[in-house]
Coordinates of C-alpha atoms and ligand atoms in Angstrom, one line a residue:
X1 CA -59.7 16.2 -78.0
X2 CA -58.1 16.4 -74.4
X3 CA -58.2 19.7 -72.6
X4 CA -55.3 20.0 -70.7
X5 CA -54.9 22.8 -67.8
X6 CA -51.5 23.7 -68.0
X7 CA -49.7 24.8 -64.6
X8 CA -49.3 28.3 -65.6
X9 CA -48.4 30.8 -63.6
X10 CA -51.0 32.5 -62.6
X11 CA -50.9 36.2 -62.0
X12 CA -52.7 36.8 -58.5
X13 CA -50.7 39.7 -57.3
X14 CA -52.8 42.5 -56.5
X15 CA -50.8 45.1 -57.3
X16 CA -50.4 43.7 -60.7
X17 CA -49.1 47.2 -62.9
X18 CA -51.7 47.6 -65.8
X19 CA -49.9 48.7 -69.1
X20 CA -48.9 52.5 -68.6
X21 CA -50.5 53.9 -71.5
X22 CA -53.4 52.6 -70.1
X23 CA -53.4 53.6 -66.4
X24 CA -53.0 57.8 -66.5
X25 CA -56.5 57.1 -68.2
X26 CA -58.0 55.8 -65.1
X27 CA -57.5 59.5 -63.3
X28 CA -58.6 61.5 -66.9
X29 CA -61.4 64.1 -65.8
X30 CA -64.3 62.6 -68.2
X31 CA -65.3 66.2 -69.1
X32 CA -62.1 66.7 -71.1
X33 CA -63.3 64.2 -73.6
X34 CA -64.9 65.9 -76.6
X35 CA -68.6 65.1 -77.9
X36 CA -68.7 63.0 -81.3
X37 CA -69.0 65.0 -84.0
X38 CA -71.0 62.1 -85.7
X39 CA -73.8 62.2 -83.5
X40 CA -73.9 65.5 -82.2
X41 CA -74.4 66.0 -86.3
X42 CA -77.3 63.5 -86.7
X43 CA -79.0 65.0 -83.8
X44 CA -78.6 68.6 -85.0
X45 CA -79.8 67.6 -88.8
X46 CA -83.1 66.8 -86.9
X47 CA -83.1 70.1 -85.0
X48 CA -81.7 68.6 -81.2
X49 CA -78.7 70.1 -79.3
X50 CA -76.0 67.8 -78.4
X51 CA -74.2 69.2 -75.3
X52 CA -72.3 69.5 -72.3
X53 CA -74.5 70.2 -69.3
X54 CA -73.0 73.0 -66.9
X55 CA -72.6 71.8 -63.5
X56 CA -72.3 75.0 -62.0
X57 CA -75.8 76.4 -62.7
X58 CA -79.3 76.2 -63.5
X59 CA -78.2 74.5 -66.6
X60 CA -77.8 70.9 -64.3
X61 CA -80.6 71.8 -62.3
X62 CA -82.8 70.7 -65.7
X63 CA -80.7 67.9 -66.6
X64 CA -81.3 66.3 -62.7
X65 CA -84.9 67.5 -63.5
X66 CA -85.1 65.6 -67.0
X67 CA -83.1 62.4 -65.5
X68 CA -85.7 62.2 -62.7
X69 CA -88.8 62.5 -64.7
X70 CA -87.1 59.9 -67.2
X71 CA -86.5 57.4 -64.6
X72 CA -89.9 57.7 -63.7
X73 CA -89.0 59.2 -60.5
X74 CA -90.1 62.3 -58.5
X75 CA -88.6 65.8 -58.4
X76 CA -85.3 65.7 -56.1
X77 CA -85.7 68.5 -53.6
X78 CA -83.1 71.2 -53.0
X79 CA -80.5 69.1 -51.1
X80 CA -80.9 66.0 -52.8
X81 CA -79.8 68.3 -55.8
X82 CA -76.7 70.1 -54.1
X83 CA -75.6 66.7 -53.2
X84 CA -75.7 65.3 -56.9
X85 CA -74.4 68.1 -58.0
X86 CA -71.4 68.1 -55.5
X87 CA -70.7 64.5 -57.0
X88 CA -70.5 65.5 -60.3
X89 CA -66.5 65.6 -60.6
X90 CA -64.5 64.3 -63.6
X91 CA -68.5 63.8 -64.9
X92 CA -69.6 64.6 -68.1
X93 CA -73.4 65.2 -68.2
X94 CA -74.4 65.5 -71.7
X95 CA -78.3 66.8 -72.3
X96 CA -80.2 67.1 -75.7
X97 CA -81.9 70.2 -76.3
X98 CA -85.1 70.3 -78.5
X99 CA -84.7 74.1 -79.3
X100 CA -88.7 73.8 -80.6
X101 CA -90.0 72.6 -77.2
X102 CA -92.4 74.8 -74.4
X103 CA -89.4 74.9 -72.1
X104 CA -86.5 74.3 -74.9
X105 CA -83.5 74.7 -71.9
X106 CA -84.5 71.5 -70.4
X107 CA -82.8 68.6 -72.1
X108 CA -85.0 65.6 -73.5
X109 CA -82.2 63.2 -73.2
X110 CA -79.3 62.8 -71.1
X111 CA -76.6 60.8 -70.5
X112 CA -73.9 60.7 -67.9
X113 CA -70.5 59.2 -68.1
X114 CA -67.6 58.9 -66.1
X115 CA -64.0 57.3 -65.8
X116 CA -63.9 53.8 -63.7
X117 CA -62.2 51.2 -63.4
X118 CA -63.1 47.2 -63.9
X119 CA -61.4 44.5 -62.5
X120 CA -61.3 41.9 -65.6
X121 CA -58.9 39.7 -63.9
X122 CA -57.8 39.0 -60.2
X123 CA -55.6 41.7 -59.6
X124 CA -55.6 43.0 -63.0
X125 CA -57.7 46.6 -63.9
X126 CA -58.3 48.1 -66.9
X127 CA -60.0 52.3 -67.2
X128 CA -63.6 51.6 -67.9
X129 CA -65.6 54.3 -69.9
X130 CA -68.8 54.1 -67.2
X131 CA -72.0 55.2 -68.9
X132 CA -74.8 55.7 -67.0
X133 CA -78.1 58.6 -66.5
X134 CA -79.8 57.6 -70.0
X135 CA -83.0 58.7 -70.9
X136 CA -84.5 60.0 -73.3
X137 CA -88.5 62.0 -72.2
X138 CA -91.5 59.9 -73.4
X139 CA -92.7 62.8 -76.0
X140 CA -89.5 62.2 -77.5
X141 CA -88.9 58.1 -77.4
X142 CA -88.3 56.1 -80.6
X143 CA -86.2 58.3 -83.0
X144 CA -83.1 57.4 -82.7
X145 CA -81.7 59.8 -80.1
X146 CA -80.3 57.0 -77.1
X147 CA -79.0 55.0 -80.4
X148 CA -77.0 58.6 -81.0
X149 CA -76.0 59.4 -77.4
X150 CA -74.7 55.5 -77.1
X151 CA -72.9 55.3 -80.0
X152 CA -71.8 59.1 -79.8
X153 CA -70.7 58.1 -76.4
X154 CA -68.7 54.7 -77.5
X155 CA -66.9 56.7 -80.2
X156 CA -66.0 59.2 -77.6
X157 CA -64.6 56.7 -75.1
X158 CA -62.9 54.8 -78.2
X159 CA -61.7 58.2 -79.5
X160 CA -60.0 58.7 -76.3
X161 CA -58.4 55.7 -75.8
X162 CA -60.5 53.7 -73.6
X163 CA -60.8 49.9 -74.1
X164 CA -63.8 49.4 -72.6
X165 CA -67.2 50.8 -71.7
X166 CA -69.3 49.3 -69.0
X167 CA -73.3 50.0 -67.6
X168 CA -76.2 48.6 -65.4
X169 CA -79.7 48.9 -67.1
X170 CA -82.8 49.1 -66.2
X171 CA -83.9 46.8 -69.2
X172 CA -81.8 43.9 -70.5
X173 CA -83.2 44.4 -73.9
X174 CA -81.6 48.3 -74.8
X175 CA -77.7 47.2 -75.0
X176 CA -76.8 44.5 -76.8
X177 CA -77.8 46.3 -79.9
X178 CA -74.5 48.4 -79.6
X179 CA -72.2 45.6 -78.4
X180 CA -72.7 45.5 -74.6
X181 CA -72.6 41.8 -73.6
X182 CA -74.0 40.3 -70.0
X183 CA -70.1 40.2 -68.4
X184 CA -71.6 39.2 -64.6
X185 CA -74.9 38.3 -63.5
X186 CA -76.4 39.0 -60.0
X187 CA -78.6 36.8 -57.6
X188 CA -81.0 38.1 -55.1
X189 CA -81.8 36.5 -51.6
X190 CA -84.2 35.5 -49.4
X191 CA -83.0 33.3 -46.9
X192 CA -85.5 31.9 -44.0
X193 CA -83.5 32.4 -41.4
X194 CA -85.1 30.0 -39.0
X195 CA -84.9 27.4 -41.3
X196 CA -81.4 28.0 -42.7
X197 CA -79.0 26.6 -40.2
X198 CA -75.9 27.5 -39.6
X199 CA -73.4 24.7 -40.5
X200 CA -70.2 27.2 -41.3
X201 CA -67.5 28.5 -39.7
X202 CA -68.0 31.0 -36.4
X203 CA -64.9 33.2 -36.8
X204 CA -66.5 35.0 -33.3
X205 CA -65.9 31.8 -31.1
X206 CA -62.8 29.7 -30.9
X207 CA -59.5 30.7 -29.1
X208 CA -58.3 33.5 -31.3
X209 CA -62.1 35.1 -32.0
X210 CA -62.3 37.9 -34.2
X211 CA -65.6 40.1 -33.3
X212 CA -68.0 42.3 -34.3
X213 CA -69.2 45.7 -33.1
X214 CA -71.8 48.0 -34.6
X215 CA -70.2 51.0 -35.6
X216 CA -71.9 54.4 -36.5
X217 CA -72.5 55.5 -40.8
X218 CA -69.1 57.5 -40.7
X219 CA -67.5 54.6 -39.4
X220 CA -69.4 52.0 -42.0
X221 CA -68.5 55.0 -44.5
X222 CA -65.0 54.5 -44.0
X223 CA -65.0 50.7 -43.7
X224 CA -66.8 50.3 -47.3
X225 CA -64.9 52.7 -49.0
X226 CA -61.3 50.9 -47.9
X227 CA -62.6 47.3 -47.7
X228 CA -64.2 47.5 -51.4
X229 CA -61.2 48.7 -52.7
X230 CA -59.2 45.9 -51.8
X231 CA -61.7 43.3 -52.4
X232 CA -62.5 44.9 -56.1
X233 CA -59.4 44.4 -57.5
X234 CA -59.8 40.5 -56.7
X235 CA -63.1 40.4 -58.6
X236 CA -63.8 40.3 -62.4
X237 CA -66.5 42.8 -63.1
X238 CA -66.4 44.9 -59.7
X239 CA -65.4 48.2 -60.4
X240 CA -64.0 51.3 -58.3
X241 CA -66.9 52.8 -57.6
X242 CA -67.1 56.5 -56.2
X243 CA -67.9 58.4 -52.8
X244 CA -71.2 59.5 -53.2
X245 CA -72.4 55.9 -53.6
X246 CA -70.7 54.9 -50.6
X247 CA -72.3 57.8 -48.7
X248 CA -75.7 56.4 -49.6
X249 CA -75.0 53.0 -48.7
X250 CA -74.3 53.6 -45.1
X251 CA -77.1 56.4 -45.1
X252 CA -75.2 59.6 -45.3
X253 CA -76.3 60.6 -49.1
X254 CA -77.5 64.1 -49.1
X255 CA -81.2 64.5 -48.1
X256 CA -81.7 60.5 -48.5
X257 CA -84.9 58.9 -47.7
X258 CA -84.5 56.1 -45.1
X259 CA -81.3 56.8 -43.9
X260 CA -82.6 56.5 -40.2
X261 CA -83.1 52.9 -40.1
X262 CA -79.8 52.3 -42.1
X263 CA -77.0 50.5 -39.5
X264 CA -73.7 48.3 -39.5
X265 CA -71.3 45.9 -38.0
X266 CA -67.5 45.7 -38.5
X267 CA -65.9 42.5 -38.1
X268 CA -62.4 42.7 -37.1
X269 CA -60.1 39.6 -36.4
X270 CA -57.9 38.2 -33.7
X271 CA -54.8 40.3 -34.8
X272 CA -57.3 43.5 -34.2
X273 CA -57.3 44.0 -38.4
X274 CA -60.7 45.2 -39.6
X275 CA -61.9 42.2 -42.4
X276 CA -65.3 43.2 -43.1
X277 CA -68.2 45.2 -43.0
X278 CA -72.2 44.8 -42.9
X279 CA -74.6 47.6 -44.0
X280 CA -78.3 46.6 -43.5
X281 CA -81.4 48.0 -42.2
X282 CA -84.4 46.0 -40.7
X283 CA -88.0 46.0 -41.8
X284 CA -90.2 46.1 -39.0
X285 CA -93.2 43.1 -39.6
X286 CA -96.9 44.9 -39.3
X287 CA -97.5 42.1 -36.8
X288 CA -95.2 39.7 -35.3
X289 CA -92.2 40.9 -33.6
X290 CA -90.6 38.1 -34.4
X291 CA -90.7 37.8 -37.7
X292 CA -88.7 41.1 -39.2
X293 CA -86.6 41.0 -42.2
X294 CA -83.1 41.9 -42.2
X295 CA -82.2 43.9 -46.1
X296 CA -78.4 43.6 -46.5
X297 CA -77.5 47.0 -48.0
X298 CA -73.6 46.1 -48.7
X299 CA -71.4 43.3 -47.0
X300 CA -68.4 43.6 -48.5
X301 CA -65.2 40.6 -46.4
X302 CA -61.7 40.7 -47.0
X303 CA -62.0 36.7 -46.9
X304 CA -63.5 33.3 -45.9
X305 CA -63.2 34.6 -42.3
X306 CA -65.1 37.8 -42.5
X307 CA -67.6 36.5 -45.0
X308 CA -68.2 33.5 -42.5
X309 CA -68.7 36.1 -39.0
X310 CA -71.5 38.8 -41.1
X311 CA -73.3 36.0 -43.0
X312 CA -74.1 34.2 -39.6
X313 CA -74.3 37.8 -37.5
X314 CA -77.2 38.0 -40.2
X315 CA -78.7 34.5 -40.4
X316 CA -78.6 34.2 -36.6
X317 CA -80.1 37.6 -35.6
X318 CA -82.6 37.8 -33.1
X319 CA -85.9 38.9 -34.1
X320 CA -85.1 38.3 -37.8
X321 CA -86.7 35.4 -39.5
X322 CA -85.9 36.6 -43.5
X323 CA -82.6 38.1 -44.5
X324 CA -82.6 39.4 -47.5
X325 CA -79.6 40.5 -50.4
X326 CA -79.3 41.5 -53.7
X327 CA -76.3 42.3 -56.5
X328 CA -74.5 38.8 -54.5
X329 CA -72.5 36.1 -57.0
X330 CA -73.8 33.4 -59.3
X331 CA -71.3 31.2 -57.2
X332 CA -72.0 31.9 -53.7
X333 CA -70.2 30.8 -51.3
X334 CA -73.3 31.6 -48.7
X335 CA -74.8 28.6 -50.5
X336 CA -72.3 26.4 -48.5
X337 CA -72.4 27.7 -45.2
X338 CA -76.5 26.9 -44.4
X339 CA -77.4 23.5 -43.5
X340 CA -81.0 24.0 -45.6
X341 CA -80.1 25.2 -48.8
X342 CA -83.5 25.6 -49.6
X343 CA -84.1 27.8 -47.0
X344 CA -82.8 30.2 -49.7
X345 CA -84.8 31.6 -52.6
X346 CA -82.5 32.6 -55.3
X347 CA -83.5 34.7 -58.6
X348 CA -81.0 35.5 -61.2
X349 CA -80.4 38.4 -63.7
X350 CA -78.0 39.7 -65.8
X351 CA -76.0 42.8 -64.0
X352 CA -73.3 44.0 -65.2
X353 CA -73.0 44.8 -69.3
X354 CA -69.6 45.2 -70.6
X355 CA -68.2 46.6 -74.3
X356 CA -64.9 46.2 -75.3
X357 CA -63.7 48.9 -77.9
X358 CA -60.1 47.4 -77.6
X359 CA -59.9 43.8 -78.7
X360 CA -56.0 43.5 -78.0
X361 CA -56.1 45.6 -74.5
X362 CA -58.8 43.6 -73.3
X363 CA -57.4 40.6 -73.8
X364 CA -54.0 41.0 -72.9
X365 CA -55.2 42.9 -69.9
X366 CA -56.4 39.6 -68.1
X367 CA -54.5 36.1 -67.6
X368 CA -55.5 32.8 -69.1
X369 CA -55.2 28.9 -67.7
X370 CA -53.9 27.1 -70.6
X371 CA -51.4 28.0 -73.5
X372 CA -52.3 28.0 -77.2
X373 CA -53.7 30.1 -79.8
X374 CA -57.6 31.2 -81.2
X375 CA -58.5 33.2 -84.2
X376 CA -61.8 36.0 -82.7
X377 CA -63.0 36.7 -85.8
X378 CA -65.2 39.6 -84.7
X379 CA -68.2 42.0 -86.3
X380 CA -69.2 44.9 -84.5
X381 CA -72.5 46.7 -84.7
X382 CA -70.5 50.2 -84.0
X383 CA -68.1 49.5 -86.1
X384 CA -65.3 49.9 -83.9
X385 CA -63.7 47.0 -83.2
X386 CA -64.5 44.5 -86.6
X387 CA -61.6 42.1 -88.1
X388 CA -59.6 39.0 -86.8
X389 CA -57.5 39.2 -83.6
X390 CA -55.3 36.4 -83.1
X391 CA -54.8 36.0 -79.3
X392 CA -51.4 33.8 -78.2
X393 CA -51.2 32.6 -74.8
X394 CA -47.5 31.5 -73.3
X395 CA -46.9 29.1 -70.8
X396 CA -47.2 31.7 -67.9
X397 CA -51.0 32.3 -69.0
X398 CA -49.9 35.6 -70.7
X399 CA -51.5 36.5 -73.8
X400 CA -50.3 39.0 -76.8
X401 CA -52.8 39.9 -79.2
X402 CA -52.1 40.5 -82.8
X403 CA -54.4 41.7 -85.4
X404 CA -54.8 40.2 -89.3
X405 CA -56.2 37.5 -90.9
X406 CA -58.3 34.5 -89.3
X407 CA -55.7 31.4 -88.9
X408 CA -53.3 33.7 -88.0
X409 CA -52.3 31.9 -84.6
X410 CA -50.9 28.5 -86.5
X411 CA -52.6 25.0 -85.1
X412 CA -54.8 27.8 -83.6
X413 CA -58.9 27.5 -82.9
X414 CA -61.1 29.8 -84.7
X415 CA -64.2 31.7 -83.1
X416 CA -66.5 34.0 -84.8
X417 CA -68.6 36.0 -83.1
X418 CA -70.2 39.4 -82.2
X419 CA -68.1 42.0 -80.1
X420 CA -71.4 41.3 -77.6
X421 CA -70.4 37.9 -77.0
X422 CA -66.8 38.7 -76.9
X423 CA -67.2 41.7 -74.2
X424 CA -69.5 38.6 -72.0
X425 CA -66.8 36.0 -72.3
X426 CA -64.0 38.9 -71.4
X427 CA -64.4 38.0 -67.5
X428 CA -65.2 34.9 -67.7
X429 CA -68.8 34.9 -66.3
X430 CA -70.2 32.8 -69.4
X431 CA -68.8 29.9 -70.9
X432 CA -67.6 29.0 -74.5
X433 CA -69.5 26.2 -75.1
X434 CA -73.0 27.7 -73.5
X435 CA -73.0 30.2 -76.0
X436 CA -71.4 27.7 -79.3
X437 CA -74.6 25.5 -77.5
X438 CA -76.9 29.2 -77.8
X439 CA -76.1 29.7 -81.1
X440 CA -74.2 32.9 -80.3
X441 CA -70.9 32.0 -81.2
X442 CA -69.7 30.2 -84.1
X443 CA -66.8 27.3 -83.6
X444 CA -65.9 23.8 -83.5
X445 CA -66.5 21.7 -80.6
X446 CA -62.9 21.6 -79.7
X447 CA -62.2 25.8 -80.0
X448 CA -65.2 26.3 -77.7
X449 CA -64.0 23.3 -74.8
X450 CA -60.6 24.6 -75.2
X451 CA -61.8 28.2 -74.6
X452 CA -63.8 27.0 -71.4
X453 CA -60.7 26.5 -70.0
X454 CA -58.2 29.1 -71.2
X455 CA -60.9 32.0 -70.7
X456 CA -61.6 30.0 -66.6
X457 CA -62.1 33.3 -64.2
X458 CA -59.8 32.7 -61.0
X459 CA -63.2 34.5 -59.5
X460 CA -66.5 34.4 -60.3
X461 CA -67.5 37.4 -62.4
X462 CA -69.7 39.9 -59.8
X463 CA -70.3 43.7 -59.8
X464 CA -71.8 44.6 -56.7
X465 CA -73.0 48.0 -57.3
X466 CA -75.3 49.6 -59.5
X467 CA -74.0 52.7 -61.6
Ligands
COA501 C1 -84.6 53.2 -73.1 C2 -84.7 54.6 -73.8 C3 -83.4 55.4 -73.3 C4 -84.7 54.5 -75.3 O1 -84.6 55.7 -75.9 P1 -85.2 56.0 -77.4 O2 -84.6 57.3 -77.8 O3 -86.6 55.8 -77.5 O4 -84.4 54.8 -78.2 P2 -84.1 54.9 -79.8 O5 -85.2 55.5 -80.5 O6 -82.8 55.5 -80.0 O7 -84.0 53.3 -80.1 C5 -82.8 52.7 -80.5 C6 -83.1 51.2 -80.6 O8 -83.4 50.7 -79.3 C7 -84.7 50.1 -79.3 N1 -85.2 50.3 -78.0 C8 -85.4 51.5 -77.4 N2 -85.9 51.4 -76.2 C9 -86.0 50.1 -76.0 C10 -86.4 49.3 -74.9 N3 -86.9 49.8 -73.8 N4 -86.4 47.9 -75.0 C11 -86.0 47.4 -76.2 N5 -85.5 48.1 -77.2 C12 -85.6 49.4 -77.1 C13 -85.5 50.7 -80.5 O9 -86.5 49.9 -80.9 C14 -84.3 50.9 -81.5 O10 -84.1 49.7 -82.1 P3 -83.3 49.6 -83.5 O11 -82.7 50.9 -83.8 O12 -82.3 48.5 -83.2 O13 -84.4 49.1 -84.4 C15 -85.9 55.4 -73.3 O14 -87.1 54.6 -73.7 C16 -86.0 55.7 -71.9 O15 -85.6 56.8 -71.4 N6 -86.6 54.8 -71.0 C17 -86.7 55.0 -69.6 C18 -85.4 55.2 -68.8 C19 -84.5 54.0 -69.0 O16 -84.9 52.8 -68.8 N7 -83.3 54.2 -69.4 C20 -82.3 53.2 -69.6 C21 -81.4 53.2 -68.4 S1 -80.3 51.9 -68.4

C-alpha cells in the first residue's frame, strides 16, 4: 500500500477558535462540579466520607496535612500553607473521611482537580479535567478507595462535559488501569559542558544581535508566565498551567526552600522583543570551582532564535562544566546544536498521561495530514467512552467524527483498541505501528502505516510542567 501525504491545509494559526460549547468550559470554577454519586456511594457502603474539602478553614489545613504525609513528604509550615491555600481557586479538593479513625477530621485520601487546558494540536486547545494531589494514607492502601476517587473523578469531569482528563504520576503503573495513556514522554539531561561544543547558531553576535540580561524573579515571573503561554498553544501536550507554579519556578512560592540560589536571563532580540527566558540555579561543587553544575529550572523560547542564545548562555558558562534539564522533548532540537552529541546523557520516561472521555471532541479537536477514513473500535475500562467512532478526514486535514457501527467510514481502516491507547495516539507522541508492533492495538498493516501518517504531530508531543 502507498501512503500518500496529502498537501492539506494545515491549521497552524494560533488563535485557532476551539468549538464554543467547548471553550466557556475552560474558565468553569472546578468546585461547581458535583461529586459522583457512584463513588461517593461505594465509599460510604464501607463507612468513608466522600467530600469537598473547605478551603477557608481548618478543614484544608488536614487535607495539605494528609497530602503531605501521603507524598511522603514533611509537614508544610504556616506559610508554605497560606500560600497553597491562596492557590486554591476554581480547585476542588476532595478528602475521604474514615469517621472510625483516632483523628476522623483528617482525610485518608485526597484528590485535587482543576480546570486546564491542553494543547492537542498546534494552535488548537481543548478544556482538560487536571487531576492531581492523590493519595490515599498507608493504613488505608489497597481497598479500592484511589480506584473510587479516579473513576468518581472521570465521571465527574465526563458528567460535566469535559473531553478529556489529564495527570503526572509519581508511578507509571497506577493509571492505565482507568484509561490514562502515555500522551508525551520527557527526557532528562546531563550535558558535559566542556565537552559538548557549541556548533549552533549565536543569536548574541552577528550584526543585528539579540542579548541577554539577567533579570530579577518578578521579572523571570513575568517572562514565564507570558512566554509559556504563547509557546503552549504550539505544543501537543503542554498545558496552561497556573500562577502559583510559576511563582515557584522563578523562586517566589510562598515560604519555598532554595529560592535564594534560584536566577535568570531574558533573551531579547534585535527588534528589542523579549523571545525567551532561562530559570536555573547553580550547584556549587564541594571541591573544584570549576566544575559547578548548572540545573535548568524552566527555559521556555519563542523560537529557533531564543532556543539557540539560552541553550549556549548555558552550555558556554563559566565555571559550569555539567548543565543539567529535565521535562525537555523526546525530539530535541538541543541534540543538534552540540558538536559532541555524546556529551549528553539522555534518560527517558513517560510524562504526561492523557484520558479522553470524548471520542468525537478529541478527535475533531486536532488536525490530520492525509485524508481518508478509520473505524476506532474502542473498549473502555470506565465505561465511558466504549463503541465504534468512525473518524473522516477532508482534504483540509479536518476531521468529523460520527459514532455507529465498525466499517462505518466506507473503504475505511479499522483499529481496535483500548481508550488507553487511543488517549496516547491523540497527540501524536506514539506511533500506529509501534503499538500494532506492541501488541496494543489491533489492525492491519496498512490501517496502522496509514495512521502513522494522518495522526503526524506538527510538534513533538511535550508537557513541560508537572501538575
Ligand atoms: C497510589 C495510591 C494512591 C493507590 O491507592 P490505593 O487506595 O491503595 O489503590 P486501590 O486500592 O484503589 O487500587 C486500585 C488498583 O490500583 C492498583 N494499585 C494501587 N497502587 C498501585 C501502585 N502503586 N502501583 C501499581 N498498581 C497499584 C491496585 O493493585 C488496584 O488494582 P486493580 O483494582 O486493578 O486490581 C496510594 O498507594 C498512594 O497514595 N501512594 C503514594 C502517593 C502516590 O504515589 N500517589 C499517586 C500520585 S500520581
Amino acid at each position: 500500500m502507498s501512503v500518500t501525504v496529502a498537501s492539506v491545509g494545515v491549521m497552524t494559526d494560533q488563535n485557532a477558535a476551539q468549538p464554543s460549547d467547548l471553550s466557556d468550559l475552560s474558565a468553569l470554577d472546578a468546585g461547581t462540579v458535583p461529586l459522583d454519586p457512584a463513588s461517593t456511594a461505594a465509599l460510604a457502603a464501607v463507612g468513608l466520607t466522600y467530600r469537598k474539602v473547605d478551603v477557608a478553614g481548618e478543614d484544608f489545613d488536614r487535607f495539605a496535612l494528609a497530602m503531605d504525609r501521603g507524598f511522603l513528604g514533611q509537614r508544610g509550615t504556616p506559610e508554605q500553607l497560606e500560600g497553597f491555600r491562596g492557590a486554591m481557586d476554581g480547585r476542588r479538593p476532595i478528602g475521604v473521611f474514615d469517621d472510625a479513625a483516632v483523628e476522623s477530621g483528617v482525610p485518608v485520601a485526597t484528590v485535587d482537580t482543576w480546570v486546564e487546558e491542553v494543547t492537542v494540536d498546534v494552535g488548537r486547545v481543548l478544556p482538560m479535567w487536571a487531576i492531581s494531589g492523590v493519595t490515599v494514607s498507608p493504613t488505608h492502601r489497597r481497598r479500592g478507595i484511589a480506584r473510587a476517587m479516579l473513576e468518581g473523578e472521570l465521571r465527574s469531569a465526563a458528567a460535566a462535559g469535559f473531553p478529556i482528563a489529564g495527570l503526572t504520576v509519581s508511578e507509571a503503573t497506577i493509571y492505565g488501569r482507568y484509561g490514562f495513556g502515555q500522551a508525551a514522554t520527557a527526557t532528562s539531561w546531563s550535558v558535559d559542558a566542556r565537552r559538548a561544543g557549541w556548533i549552533g547558531p549565536r543569536p548574541t553576535e552577528g550584526e543585528r544581535p539579540g542579548r541577554i540580561d539577567p533579570i530579577e524573579r518578578e521579572h523571570a515571573r513575568e517572562d514565564v508566565t507570558a512566554l509559556h503561554d504563547v509557546v503552549r498553544r504550539g505544543r501537543p501536550g503542554e498545558i496552561r498551567a497556573w500562577a502559583n507554579l510559576w511563582r515557584f519556578t522563578v523562586g517566589l512560592g510562598a515560604g519555598q526552600e532554595g529560592a535564594a540560589k534560584v536566577r535568570a536571563v531574558r533573551y531579547t532580540d534585535a527588534d528589542g522583543v523579549r523571545r525567551g527566558v532561562l530559570v536555573y540555579e547553580i550547584e556549587n561543587h564541594p571541591d573544584d570551582f570549576t566544575k559547578n553544575t548548572l540545573a535548568v529550572r524552566s527555559l521556555i523560547a519563542d523560537g529557533p532564535e531564543a532556543y539557540a542564545a539560552l541553550w549556549r548562555f548555558a552550555l558556554t558558562h563559566d565555571l559550569v562544566a555539567t548543565v543539567k534539564a529535565e521535562l525537555l522533548s523526546a525530539d530535541e532540537p538541543l541534540r543538534w546544536l552540540i558538536a559532541d552529541t555524546r556529551a549528553a546523557t539522555v534518560t527517558e520516561r513517560d510524562h504526561h498521561w492523557l484520558r479522553v472521555l470524548d471520542v468525537a471532541a478529541c478527535l475533531e479537536a486536532r488536525t490530520y495530514r492525509v485524508p481518508g477514513a478509520v473505524t476506532f473500535v474502542v473498549s473502555d475500562p470506565v465505561g465511558l467512552t466504549d463503541g465504534a467512532w468512525t473518524l473522516t478526514i477532508d482534504e483540509d486535514g479536518a476531521g468529523s467524527v460520527t459514532a455507529g457501527e465498525a466499517g462505518a467510514g466506507a473503504g475505511g481502516h479499522e483499529v481496535h483498541l483500548g481508550i488507553a491507547e487511543l488517549s496516547a495516539l491523540l497527540v501524536g507522541g506514539v506511533r500506529a505501528t509501534t503499538l500494532r508492533a506492541a501488541g496494543r492495538v489491533e489492525c492491519d498493516g496498512d490501517a496502522a502505516s496509514w495512521l502513522d501518517v494522518a495522526l503526524a504531530p506538527l510538534a513533538q508531543p511535550r508537557l513541560s510542567v508537572w501538575y
